[in-house]
C-alpha cells in the first residue's frame, strides 16, 4: 500500500516581461488562448507561452468604510483556497460574458507583457473563443479590445481547431474531440471543412469532474471537510485519476477485498500530532508540589508586607494620641485632618481595629510557619471508587466480566442514541423531527375532539418526553456509573482497550484518505453523466456515436479512422483507450478505428494560434479597426480555425441588405458546397 | 475580538456618506484607481453607462435571445449544438462505494451494493445522505 502526500503546489507570481525595442512598433501579434481554466499568452514569435495563469481574479469583498483590498489576478493569487469565495471569472460556461472581469485580466495580461505605450496596445490580437460563440459575446469582446485598448486588428480562432490544425490528418477528415474545463466538444472535420452543424457540445468538463471528486471525498470523510479543498481534488484528478476502459469489469475487481487492499492508494492529509506530555506521573507530582510551595511563599510575603504597613499606621496613630495627651490642640487637629478622621472617637476606634488586625495577621503567620514544617500540602485524595466484588473462580470471573462489558456497552449505546436524537432534532426533515411534528399536531387535534381524558393514565404523559426537543439529558448518575464500570474493566479485563488512548495514537492513520474506486469513478462521469451526476445529457461515447450516425456511412468511416483528442482532459490516462474501445463497440464489424492525442493537448490551442498568427498570409483574416467600425463588433472573417460568421438576421428582413456580407464572408472557404455534398 | 469590536464603529462612520459612491461611479469607473497606461481612460463598460450599474447578461439570457432571432435554417448556433439527452436508462452505482448497486434503500433512497453497505448507510447522518442524493441529482427538496 502506497502512502502519498499532497504536493499543494504554490503558484509563482508572473514577472513582467521586457517590452524590447524589436517588439515596439513591430506589429507582432499578441497570441492569447483565453481558456476558461488557464489563460496562455505570448507573442507570435515567442517559442512558448510567456504567461500561463488561472483565468480568475480574486476581488476582496467590498466592506463599507474600508478601502478596497488589493485585487489579485492569476498567479498573483498565492493561496487560491483562502480567496475561494471571492473568485470571479469572466466566463459563463465556456463563453465570456463578464467584460469587466475580462478587462482586469487584459490589464494584467498586457502589463505583464511589458506594454507601456500610452496610445493603447499597438499590436494585433489573435485570441481564442468558444465554438459557436454567440455574436453578442464576440461583440462585447471586440468592443473592449478596440475601444478600450485601441488595438489595430483582431482575429478570433476556435481553441480546439487551432490545436487540430497544427497536425491535421492526411485527408483532413477527422473527428475532433476537445475535452475542456467547462465543456466537451465533438467537432467533425470533413475534407478540411469544419462541420459546425453536426458538432455537439456536452456541458461537462474538468471543472465538473473536479467538483464531483471533491464532493465525493468530502462526503466520504466529513471529518476532513475543510482539509479536502478544491485544489487538492484537482491535484488528485491530475495525478491519481484515470479513465477505466472496462468500468464494469474493474468495479467487480474492486469489490474483492484483496484487490482493494493491493490497489488502494493512501493519501496522507497534513496533520499535527497533539502534544504528548513526556513527564512521568512522579515528575508531574513534583511539579505540582513546587507550584504549591511557591504559592504559599507568595502568600506569606504578602502577609508580611501588609503587617508592616499596618504597624506603621498604628504607630502614627499612637503618636497622634500622644499629641492629644500633651495638649497640643492645633497640631493634633491638623494630624486628624491628614488621616481623614473627624473626632477623637474615630481615632480610638481606628486604633483598636488596627490593633486587632495586626494581632490576627501575626497569628496567621505563626500558624503557617508551623504548618509548613509539617508539610500540610498533601495531595487531594482520589475519589473512592465503588469496589466491585470480583469473583475468584475463573468461570465466575468470565461471566462477571462479560456482564460488566455488556452493561458498559448498553450505557455507551444509550448515550449515542441520545446524541443522535439531539442531532436529528436540531435539523428539519429528519425522520425524528418529522415524527415529533406529527405527534404535536396529533395532540392538538385530539384535544378538540370528544371529551378530554388526557392524563388519566400515566402513559399519557410519556408523549411529552417524546416531543421534548432536548430528549433525556445524559444523567449524571449514568455518567458516574459508566466511569465506575470502565475503571473496573480497566483493572480486571485484559482485553479492554482505553478508547481515548487509541484515538491519540491513530492520528496519522485517521488523516489518511483511502483513494480507491474514486480514481476511476470521477472520470467515468464523462461517459455516464446521467448515472453519476444526474446530468441530463448523453455521455461522451453515446455522443460520438450520435455524431457519427449523422453522416453517410463512408464519411463516418473516414471520421472514425482519425479521432483526435485535445483539451486538458486528454491528459487523463486511459481516455484514448476508452474511446477506442467504445468506438469499436459502435462501429460496424471490421471497420478501422484510430484515436490519437494531439501533441501538448493543454497548450495546443496556443501553439496553433501562434502558428496561425506568425503566418503572414493570415493577415487577411484580421478584422481591422475600420472594419469593426463599419460592420459591427460581431463581425468575423472566416478562416480554417474560426467559427462561422452568422450575421445577425434583420427582423424586418431585407435580403438585399444582408446578402453582401454573407457572400463576402464565405468566399474564401467553400463551406456551403461541402455541406450540400454530405446531405 | 478586537476586529469585531472595531467593525461596527467603522460602519457608523460610513453611513453618513451614502450619497458619495454614486458620484464616484459616474466619474471613476471601477478600475481607474490603478488603470494601466495603455488603457483608454474614457472607455466605459456598457453596464456602467447611464450612471446606474447594470449586471452583465448571463449566457442563458444571451443564448435565449440569440435563439429568438429569425436565423436562416441550419445556422449552427450555441443552442443548436447542445448534446442530446441520454437515451439509455442510467445504471445504478452504489452511492457510498461506487460499486454497481443492485438495491435501493426505501428509507434514504440511496443505492447500495451489499448488506455491509446497507448497515453503513443506515448509520449515516441525514446531511451526508442528502449530500449523496444531491450529488447524484436525485434530491427532491420536498419530503
PDB file of C-alpha atoms in Angstrom, chain A residues 347-621:
ATOM      1  CA  UNK A 347      -9.247  57.871  66.251  1.00  0.00           C
ATOM      2  CA  UNK A 348      -9.762  55.498  69.123  1.00  0.00           C
ATOM      3  CA  UNK A 349     -11.915  53.212  67.012  1.00  0.00           C
ATOM      4  CA  UNK A 350      -9.332  53.054  64.289  1.00  0.00           C
ATOM      5  CA  UNK A 351      -6.554  52.313  66.720  1.00  0.00           C
ATOM      6  CA  UNK A 352      -8.462  49.404  68.173  1.00  0.00           C
ATOM      7  CA  UNK A 353      -9.350  47.870  64.743  1.00  0.00           C
ATOM      8  CA  UNK A 354      -5.753  48.160  63.587  1.00  0.00           C
ATOM      9  CA  UNK A 355      -4.551  46.529  66.766  1.00  0.00           C
ATOM     10  CA  UNK A 356      -6.931  43.639  66.253  1.00  0.00           C
ATOM     11  CA  UNK A 357      -5.872  43.221  62.635  1.00  0.00           C
ATOM     12  CA  UNK A 358      -2.186  43.195  63.491  1.00  0.00           C
ATOM     13  CA  UNK A 359      -2.883  40.617  66.117  1.00  0.00           C
ATOM     14  CA  UNK A 360      -4.742  38.414  63.638  1.00  0.00           C
ATOM     15  CA  UNK A 361      -2.054  38.643  60.993  1.00  0.00           C
ATOM     16  CA  UNK A 362       0.652  37.759  63.481  1.00  0.00           C
ATOM     17  CA  UNK A 363      -1.367  34.750  64.483  1.00  0.00           C
ATOM     18  CA  UNK A 364      -1.726  33.632  60.873  1.00  0.00           C
ATOM     19  CA  UNK A 365       1.970  33.958  60.159  1.00  0.00           C
ATOM     20  CA  UNK A 366       2.764  31.911  63.186  1.00  0.00           C
ATOM     21  CA  UNK A 367       0.295  29.261  62.043  1.00  0.00           C
ATOM     22  CA  UNK A 368       1.627  28.985  58.530  1.00  0.00           C
ATOM     23  CA  UNK A 369       5.220  28.751  59.795  1.00  0.00           C
ATOM     24  CA  UNK A 370       4.214  25.838  61.917  1.00  0.00           C
ATOM     25  CA  UNK A 371       2.173  24.261  59.054  1.00  0.00           C
ATOM     26  CA  UNK A 372       4.986  24.472  56.532  1.00  0.00           C
ATOM     27  CA  UNK A 373       7.317  22.462  58.614  1.00  0.00           C
ATOM     28  CA  UNK A 374       4.742  19.677  58.855  1.00  0.00           C
ATOM     29  CA  UNK A 375       4.140  19.560  55.059  1.00  0.00           C
ATOM     30  CA  UNK A 376       0.384  20.019  55.130  1.00  0.00           C
ATOM     31  CA  UNK A 377       0.085  20.398  51.346  1.00  0.00           C
ATOM     32  CA  UNK A 378      -0.927  16.813  50.889  1.00  0.00           C
ATOM     33  CA  UNK A 379      -2.237  15.504  47.536  1.00  0.00           C
ATOM     34  CA  UNK A 380      -6.000  15.550  47.412  1.00  0.00           C
ATOM     35  CA  UNK A 381      -7.116  12.001  47.886  1.00  0.00           C
ATOM     36  CA  UNK A 382      -8.523  10.371  44.733  1.00  0.00           C
ATOM     37  CA  UNK A 383     -12.246   9.902  44.819  1.00  0.00           C
ATOM     38  CA  UNK A 384     -13.027   6.496  46.205  1.00  0.00           C
ATOM     39  CA  UNK A 385     -14.359   4.144  43.607  1.00  0.00           C
ATOM     40  CA  UNK A 386     -17.107   1.814  44.401  1.00  0.00           C
ATOM     41  CA  UNK A 387     -15.443  -1.509  44.932  1.00  0.00           C
ATOM     42  CA  UNK A 388     -16.817  -4.344  42.914  1.00  0.00           C
ATOM     43  CA  UNK A 389     -16.852  -7.781  44.276  1.00  0.00           C
ATOM     44  CA  UNK A 390     -14.522  -9.664  41.960  1.00  0.00           C
ATOM     45  CA  UNK A 391     -15.115 -13.412  41.832  1.00  0.00           C
ATOM     46  CA  UNK A 392     -12.054 -15.594  42.355  1.00  0.00           C
ATOM     47  CA  UNK A 393     -13.298 -18.529  40.358  1.00  0.00           C
ATOM     48  CA  UNK A 394     -12.247 -18.277  36.707  1.00  0.00           C
ATOM     49  CA  UNK A 395     -15.594 -19.299  35.290  1.00  0.00           C
ATOM     50  CA  UNK A 396     -17.479 -16.906  37.509  1.00  0.00           C
ATOM     51  CA  UNK A 397     -14.977 -14.244  36.654  1.00  0.00           C
ATOM     52  CA  UNK A 398     -15.631 -14.637  32.957  1.00  0.00           C
ATOM     53  CA  UNK A 399     -19.358 -14.399  33.469  1.00  0.00           C
ATOM     54  CA  UNK A 400     -18.895 -11.373  35.685  1.00  0.00           C
ATOM     55  CA  UNK A 401     -16.594  -9.554  33.300  1.00  0.00           C
ATOM     56  CA  UNK A 402     -18.972 -10.349  30.448  1.00  0.00           C
ATOM     57  CA  UNK A 403     -21.870  -8.795  32.289  1.00  0.00           C
ATOM     58  CA  UNK A 404     -19.770  -5.767  33.130  1.00  0.00           C
ATOM     59  CA  UNK A 405     -18.893  -5.321  29.497  1.00  0.00           C
ATOM     60  CA  UNK A 406     -22.486  -5.662  28.479  1.00  0.00           C
ATOM     61  CA  UNK A 407     -23.596  -3.089  31.000  1.00  0.00           C
ATOM     62  CA  UNK A 408     -20.985  -0.671  29.774  1.00  0.00           C
ATOM     63  CA  UNK A 409     -21.876  -1.187  26.128  1.00  0.00           C
ATOM     64  CA  UNK A 410     -25.512  -0.599  26.905  1.00  0.00           C
ATOM     65  CA  UNK A 411     -24.704   2.673  28.611  1.00  0.00           C
ATOM     66  CA  UNK A 412     -22.493   3.824  25.763  1.00  0.00           C
ATOM     67  CA  UNK A 413     -25.142   2.912  23.247  1.00  0.00           C
ATOM     68  CA  UNK A 414     -27.868   4.728  25.115  1.00  0.00           C
ATOM     69  CA  UNK A 415     -25.657   7.771  25.211  1.00  0.00           C
ATOM     70  CA  UNK A 416     -25.020   7.552  21.465  1.00  0.00           C
ATOM     71  CA  UNK A 417     -28.724   7.177  20.711  1.00  0.00           C
ATOM     72  CA  UNK A 418     -29.486  10.256  22.768  1.00  0.00           C
ATOM     73  CA  UNK A 419     -26.768  12.180  20.984  1.00  0.00           C
ATOM     74  CA  UNK A 420     -28.070  11.138  17.582  1.00  0.00           C
ATOM     75  CA  UNK A 421     -31.589  12.129  18.601  1.00  0.00           C
ATOM     76  CA  UNK A 422     -30.403  15.551  19.676  1.00  0.00           C
ATOM     77  CA  UNK A 423     -28.622  15.957  16.341  1.00  0.00           C
ATOM     78  CA  UNK A 424     -31.671  14.862  14.366  1.00  0.00           C
ATOM     79  CA  UNK A 425     -33.981  17.104  16.326  1.00  0.00           C
ATOM     80  CA  UNK A 426     -31.792  20.069  15.558  1.00  0.00           C
ATOM     81  CA  UNK A 427     -32.486  19.660  11.851  1.00  0.00           C
ATOM     82  CA  UNK A 428     -35.715  19.716   9.943  1.00  0.00           C
ATOM     83  CA  UNK A 429     -36.812  16.952   7.634  1.00  0.00           C
ATOM     84  CA  UNK A 430     -35.167  14.209   9.621  1.00  0.00           C
ATOM     85  CA  UNK A 431     -37.324  11.236  10.500  1.00  0.00           C
ATOM     86  CA  UNK A 432     -37.174  12.153  14.179  1.00  0.00           C
ATOM     87  CA  UNK A 433     -38.286  15.743  13.798  1.00  0.00           C
ATOM     88  CA  UNK A 434     -40.987  14.864  11.301  1.00  0.00           C
ATOM     89  CA  UNK A 435     -42.317  12.318  13.810  1.00  0.00           C
ATOM     90  CA  UNK A 436     -42.227  14.962  16.503  1.00  0.00           C
ATOM     91  CA  UNK A 437     -44.241  17.400  14.431  1.00  0.00           C
ATOM     92  CA  UNK A 438     -46.760  14.655  13.751  1.00  0.00           C
ATOM     93  CA  UNK A 439     -47.149  13.961  17.459  1.00  0.00           C
ATOM     94  CA  UNK A 440     -47.598  17.617  18.275  1.00  0.00           C
ATOM     95  CA  UNK A 441     -50.280  18.116  15.665  1.00  0.00           C
ATOM     96  CA  UNK A 442     -51.985  14.946  16.820  1.00  0.00           C
ATOM     97  CA  UNK A 443     -52.011  16.201  20.405  1.00  0.00           C
ATOM     98  CA  UNK A 444     -53.538  19.467  19.331  1.00  0.00           C
ATOM     99  CA  UNK A 445     -56.171  17.764  17.208  1.00  0.00           C
ATOM    100  CA  UNK A 446     -57.100  15.190  19.881  1.00  0.00           C
ATOM    101  CA  UNK A 447     -57.888  17.790  22.481  1.00  0.00           C
ATOM    102  CA  UNK A 448     -60.516  19.427  20.354  1.00  0.00           C
ATOM    103  CA  UNK A 449     -62.394  16.234  19.623  1.00  0.00           C
ATOM    104  CA  UNK A 450     -64.650  14.407  22.102  1.00  0.00           C
ATOM    105  CA  UNK A 451     -64.186  14.636  25.831  1.00  0.00           C
ATOM    106  CA  UNK A 452     -60.727  15.159  27.122  1.00  0.00           C
ATOM    107  CA  UNK A 453     -59.474  12.229  29.128  1.00  0.00           C
ATOM    108  CA  UNK A 454     -55.842  13.014  28.585  1.00  0.00           C
ATOM    109  CA  UNK A 455     -53.817  12.393  31.699  1.00  0.00           C
ATOM    110  CA  UNK A 456     -55.953   9.698  33.309  1.00  0.00           C
ATOM    111  CA  UNK A 457     -53.362   7.120  32.534  1.00  0.00           C
ATOM    112  CA  UNK A 458     -49.732   7.638  33.436  1.00  0.00           C
ATOM    113  CA  UNK A 459     -48.563   6.609  29.974  1.00  0.00           C
ATOM    114  CA  UNK A 460     -50.309   9.651  28.535  1.00  0.00           C
ATOM    115  CA  UNK A 461     -47.608  11.850  29.952  1.00  0.00           C
ATOM    116  CA  UNK A 462     -44.868   9.962  28.100  1.00  0.00           C
ATOM    117  CA  UNK A 463     -45.842  11.831  24.966  1.00  0.00           C
ATOM    118  CA  UNK A 464     -44.221  14.936  26.377  1.00  0.00           C
ATOM    119  CA  UNK A 465     -40.988  13.046  26.669  1.00  0.00           C
ATOM    120  CA  UNK A 466     -41.328  12.073  23.022  1.00  0.00           C
ATOM    121  CA  UNK A 467     -41.869  15.619  21.799  1.00  0.00           C
ATOM    122  CA  UNK A 468     -39.248  17.143  24.037  1.00  0.00           C
ATOM    123  CA  UNK A 469     -36.686  18.586  21.694  1.00  0.00           C
ATOM    124  CA  UNK A 470     -33.751  18.068  24.003  1.00  0.00           C
ATOM    125  CA  UNK A 471     -34.589  14.447  24.728  1.00  0.00           C
ATOM    126  CA  UNK A 472     -33.391  12.977  28.007  1.00  0.00           C
ATOM    127  CA  UNK A 473     -30.241  14.647  29.093  1.00  0.00           C
ATOM    128  CA  UNK A 474     -27.297  12.475  29.939  1.00  0.00           C
ATOM    129  CA  UNK A 475     -27.987  11.861  33.576  1.00  0.00           C
ATOM    130  CA  UNK A 476     -25.145  12.355  35.979  1.00  0.00           C
ATOM    131  CA  UNK A 477     -25.827   9.070  37.708  1.00  0.00           C
ATOM    132  CA  UNK A 478     -25.400   7.258  34.446  1.00  0.00           C
ATOM    133  CA  UNK A 479     -22.172   9.025  33.661  1.00  0.00           C
ATOM    134  CA  UNK A 480     -20.818   8.091  37.092  1.00  0.00           C
ATOM    135  CA  UNK A 481     -21.849   4.516  36.611  1.00  0.00           C
ATOM    136  CA  UNK A 482     -20.069   4.463  33.282  1.00  0.00           C
ATOM    137  CA  UNK A 483     -16.875   5.769  34.825  1.00  0.00           C
ATOM    138  CA  UNK A 484     -17.086   3.109  37.539  1.00  0.00           C
ATOM    139  CA  UNK A 485     -17.626   0.336  35.046  1.00  0.00           C
ATOM    140  CA  UNK A 486     -14.793   1.482  32.849  1.00  0.00           C
ATOM    141  CA  UNK A 487     -12.495   1.714  35.837  1.00  0.00           C
ATOM    142  CA  UNK A 488     -13.363  -1.812  36.875  1.00  0.00           C
ATOM    143  CA  UNK A 489     -12.889  -3.130  33.367  1.00  0.00           C
ATOM    144  CA  UNK A 490      -9.576  -1.398  33.072  1.00  0.00           C
ATOM    145  CA  UNK A 491      -8.416  -3.095  36.233  1.00  0.00           C
ATOM    146  CA  UNK A 492      -9.681  -6.576  35.523  1.00  0.00           C
ATOM    147  CA  UNK A 493     -10.303  -7.076  31.828  1.00  0.00           C
ATOM    148  CA  UNK A 494      -7.134  -7.907  29.897  1.00  0.00           C
ATOM    149  CA  UNK A 495      -8.790  -7.257  26.519  1.00  0.00           C
ATOM    150  CA  UNK A 496     -10.157  -3.854  27.417  1.00  0.00           C
ATOM    151  CA  UNK A 497      -8.711  -1.010  25.394  1.00  0.00           C
ATOM    152  CA  UNK A 498      -8.963   2.549  26.540  1.00  0.00           C
ATOM    153  CA  UNK A 499     -10.781   4.479  23.829  1.00  0.00           C
ATOM    154  CA  UNK A 500      -9.175   7.829  24.340  1.00  0.00           C
ATOM    155  CA  UNK A 501      -5.699   6.358  24.188  1.00  0.00           C
ATOM    156  CA  UNK A 502      -6.407   4.708  20.863  1.00  0.00           C
ATOM    157  CA  UNK A 503      -7.567   7.873  19.151  1.00  0.00           C
ATOM    158  CA  UNK A 504      -4.425   9.714  20.166  1.00  0.00           C
ATOM    159  CA  UNK A 505      -2.160   7.036  18.736  1.00  0.00           C
ATOM    160  CA  UNK A 506      -4.029   6.737  15.451  1.00  0.00           C
ATOM    161  CA  UNK A 507      -3.954  10.363  14.352  1.00  0.00           C
ATOM    162  CA  UNK A 508      -1.720   9.812  11.341  1.00  0.00           C
ATOM    163  CA  UNK A 509      -3.881   6.882  10.337  1.00  0.00           C
ATOM    164  CA  UNK A 510      -7.094   8.828  10.743  1.00  0.00           C
ATOM    165  CA  UNK A 511      -5.810  11.605   8.487  1.00  0.00           C
ATOM    166  CA  UNK A 512      -5.334   9.231   5.596  1.00  0.00           C
ATOM    167  CA  UNK A 513      -7.637   9.187   2.614  1.00  0.00           C
ATOM    168  CA  UNK A 514      -8.363   5.845   1.058  1.00  0.00           C
ATOM    169  CA  UNK A 515      -8.417   6.578  -2.627  1.00  0.00           C
ATOM    170  CA  UNK A 516      -9.806   3.549  -4.377  1.00  0.00           C
ATOM    171  CA  UNK A 517     -12.826   3.421  -6.681  1.00  0.00           C
ATOM    172  CA  UNK A 518     -12.828   7.223  -6.753  1.00  0.00           C
ATOM    173  CA  UNK A 519      -9.783   7.133  -9.034  1.00  0.00           C
ATOM    174  CA  UNK A 520     -11.912   5.749 -11.872  1.00  0.00           C
ATOM    175  CA  UNK A 521     -15.308   6.979 -10.692  1.00  0.00           C
ATOM    176  CA  UNK A 522     -14.550  10.663 -11.314  1.00  0.00           C
ATOM    177  CA  UNK A 523     -13.500  10.199 -14.925  1.00  0.00           C
ATOM    178  CA  UNK A 524     -16.417   7.881 -15.627  1.00  0.00           C
ATOM    179  CA  UNK A 525     -18.714  10.865 -15.075  1.00  0.00           C
ATOM    180  CA  UNK A 526     -17.808  11.963 -18.610  1.00  0.00           C
ATOM    181  CA  UNK A 527     -19.200   8.726 -20.003  1.00  0.00           C
ATOM    182  CA  UNK A 528     -22.158   8.160 -17.698  1.00  0.00           C
ATOM    183  CA  UNK A 529     -23.201  11.643 -16.625  1.00  0.00           C
ATOM    184  CA  UNK A 530     -26.804  10.658 -16.003  1.00  0.00           C
ATOM    185  CA  UNK A 531     -25.937   7.756 -13.696  1.00  0.00           C
ATOM    186  CA  UNK A 532     -23.255   9.521 -11.681  1.00  0.00           C
ATOM    187  CA  UNK A 533     -24.210  13.193 -11.757  1.00  0.00           C
ATOM    188  CA  UNK A 534     -27.871  13.088 -12.688  1.00  0.00           C
ATOM    189  CA  UNK A 535     -26.849  15.088 -15.739  1.00  0.00           C
ATOM    190  CA  UNK A 536     -29.434  15.411 -18.493  1.00  0.00           C
ATOM    191  CA  UNK A 537     -27.114  14.980 -21.446  1.00  0.00           C
ATOM    192  CA  UNK A 538     -25.818  11.838 -23.091  1.00  0.00           C
ATOM    193  CA  UNK A 539     -22.362  10.590 -22.202  1.00  0.00           C
ATOM    194  CA  UNK A 540     -19.281  11.077 -24.359  1.00  0.00           C
ATOM    195  CA  UNK A 541     -19.361   7.699 -26.099  1.00  0.00           C
ATOM    196  CA  UNK A 542     -23.072   7.926 -26.879  1.00  0.00           C
ATOM    197  CA  UNK A 543     -22.466  11.384 -28.228  1.00  0.00           C
ATOM    198  CA  UNK A 544     -19.665  10.207 -30.510  1.00  0.00           C
ATOM    199  CA  UNK A 545     -21.968   7.502 -31.861  1.00  0.00           C
ATOM    200  CA  UNK A 546     -24.713  10.110 -32.281  1.00  0.00           C
ATOM    201  CA  UNK A 547     -22.486  12.448 -34.265  1.00  0.00           C
ATOM    202  CA  UNK A 548     -21.141   9.648 -36.471  1.00  0.00           C
ATOM    203  CA  UNK A 549     -24.686   8.498 -37.234  1.00  0.00           C
ATOM    204  CA  UNK A 550     -25.500  11.877 -38.764  1.00  0.00           C
ATOM    205  CA  UNK A 551     -23.029  11.193 -41.562  1.00  0.00           C
ATOM    206  CA  UNK A 552     -23.316   8.832 -44.511  1.00  0.00           C
ATOM    207  CA  UNK A 553     -21.553   5.549 -43.830  1.00  0.00           C
ATOM    208  CA  UNK A 554     -18.453   6.259 -45.929  1.00  0.00           C
ATOM    209  CA  UNK A 555     -17.833   9.664 -44.302  1.00  0.00           C
ATOM    210  CA  UNK A 556     -18.425   8.235 -40.841  1.00  0.00           C
ATOM    211  CA  UNK A 557     -15.869   5.569 -41.652  1.00  0.00           C
ATOM    212  CA  UNK A 558     -13.292   8.190 -42.575  1.00  0.00           C
ATOM    213  CA  UNK A 559     -14.053  10.171 -39.412  1.00  0.00           C
ATOM    214  CA  UNK A 560     -13.633   7.105 -37.193  1.00  0.00           C
ATOM    215  CA  UNK A 561     -10.234   6.473 -38.755  1.00  0.00           C
ATOM    216  CA  UNK A 562      -8.903   9.653 -37.204  1.00  0.00           C
ATOM    217  CA  UNK A 563     -10.431  10.575 -33.885  1.00  0.00           C
ATOM    218  CA  UNK A 564      -8.319  13.351 -32.474  1.00  0.00           C
ATOM    219  CA  UNK A 565      -8.266  14.295 -28.780  1.00  0.00           C
ATOM    220  CA  UNK A 566      -7.350  17.726 -27.494  1.00  0.00           C
ATOM    221  CA  UNK A 567      -8.021  19.845 -24.399  1.00  0.00           C
ATOM    222  CA  UNK A 568      -6.732  19.471 -20.873  1.00  0.00           C
ATOM    223  CA  UNK A 569      -8.701  16.332 -20.051  1.00  0.00           C
ATOM    224  CA  UNK A 570      -6.965  14.468 -22.881  1.00  0.00           C
ATOM    225  CA  UNK A 571      -4.103  14.191 -20.386  1.00  0.00           C
ATOM    226  CA  UNK A 572      -6.161  11.774 -18.293  1.00  0.00           C
ATOM    227  CA  UNK A 573      -4.617   8.343 -18.703  1.00  0.00           C
ATOM    228  CA  UNK A 574      -6.957   5.854 -20.303  1.00  0.00           C
ATOM    229  CA  UNK A 575      -9.161   8.325 -22.163  1.00  0.00           C
ATOM    230  CA  UNK A 576      -7.728   7.346 -25.518  1.00  0.00           C
ATOM    231  CA  UNK A 577      -8.058   3.604 -24.843  1.00  0.00           C
ATOM    232  CA  UNK A 578     -11.592   4.057 -23.546  1.00  0.00           C
ATOM    233  CA  UNK A 579     -12.673   5.929 -26.651  1.00  0.00           C
ATOM    234  CA  UNK A 580     -11.078   3.271 -28.872  1.00  0.00           C
ATOM    235  CA  UNK A 581     -12.979   0.515 -27.099  1.00  0.00           C
ATOM    236  CA  UNK A 582     -16.237   2.446 -27.174  1.00  0.00           C
ATOM    237  CA  UNK A 583     -15.784   3.236 -30.858  1.00  0.00           C
ATOM    238  CA  UNK A 584     -15.206  -0.419 -31.693  1.00  0.00           C
ATOM    239  CA  UNK A 585     -18.484  -1.181 -29.946  1.00  0.00           C
ATOM    240  CA  UNK A 586     -20.496   1.198 -32.107  1.00  0.00           C
ATOM    241  CA  UNK A 587     -18.663   0.888 -35.429  1.00  0.00           C
ATOM    242  CA  UNK A 588     -19.534  -1.876 -37.893  1.00  0.00           C
ATOM    243  CA  UNK A 589     -17.554  -5.106 -37.848  1.00  0.00           C
ATOM    244  CA  UNK A 590     -14.054  -4.881 -39.359  1.00  0.00           C
ATOM    245  CA  UNK A 591     -14.134  -1.116 -39.792  1.00  0.00           C
ATOM    246  CA  UNK A 592     -10.952   0.702 -38.917  1.00  0.00           C
ATOM    247  CA  UNK A 593     -10.761   2.869 -35.834  1.00  0.00           C
ATOM    248  CA  UNK A 594      -7.945   5.065 -34.692  1.00  0.00           C
ATOM    249  CA  UNK A 595      -7.669   7.569 -31.844  1.00  0.00           C
ATOM    250  CA  UNK A 596      -4.761   9.942 -31.302  1.00  0.00           C
ATOM    251  CA  UNK A 597      -3.971  12.697 -28.860  1.00  0.00           C
ATOM    252  CA  UNK A 598      -2.625  15.942 -30.290  1.00  0.00           C
ATOM    253  CA  UNK A 599       0.812  16.918 -29.009  1.00  0.00           C
ATOM    254  CA  UNK A 600       0.528  19.024 -25.840  1.00  0.00           C
ATOM    255  CA  UNK A 601      -3.255  18.831 -25.508  1.00  0.00           C
ATOM    256  CA  UNK A 602      -3.438  21.659 -22.950  1.00  0.00           C
ATOM    257  CA  UNK A 603      -1.175  24.101 -24.755  1.00  0.00           C
ATOM    258  CA  UNK A 604      -2.050  23.012 -28.290  1.00  0.00           C
ATOM    259  CA  UNK A 605      -4.553  25.820 -28.768  1.00  0.00           C
ATOM    260  CA  UNK A 606      -1.951  28.476 -28.002  1.00  0.00           C
ATOM    261  CA  UNK A 607       0.671  26.899 -30.272  1.00  0.00           C
ATOM    262  CA  UNK A 608      -1.929  26.572 -33.028  1.00  0.00           C
ATOM    263  CA  UNK A 609      -2.895  30.224 -32.736  1.00  0.00           C
ATOM    264  CA  UNK A 610       0.746  31.180 -32.662  1.00  0.00           C
ATOM    265  CA  UNK A 611       1.386  29.233 -35.841  1.00  0.00           C
ATOM    266  CA  UNK A 612      -1.546  30.996 -37.456  1.00  0.00           C
ATOM    267  CA  UNK A 613      -0.501  34.434 -36.205  1.00  0.00           C
ATOM    268  CA  UNK A 614       3.084  34.124 -37.386  1.00  0.00           C
ATOM    269  CA  UNK A 615       1.989  33.194 -40.894  1.00  0.00           C
ATOM    270  CA  UNK A 616       1.936  36.442 -42.952  1.00  0.00           C
ATOM    271  CA  UNK A 617      -0.868  35.060 -45.146  1.00  0.00           C
ATOM    272  CA  UNK A 618      -3.177  35.060 -42.143  1.00  0.00           C
ATOM    273  CA  UNK A 619      -3.207  38.849 -42.012  1.00  0.00           C
ATOM    274  CA  UNK A 620      -6.105  38.955 -44.474  1.00  0.00           C
ATOM    275  CA  UNK A 621      -8.339  37.346 -41.826  1.00  0.00           C
TER     276      UNK A 621
END
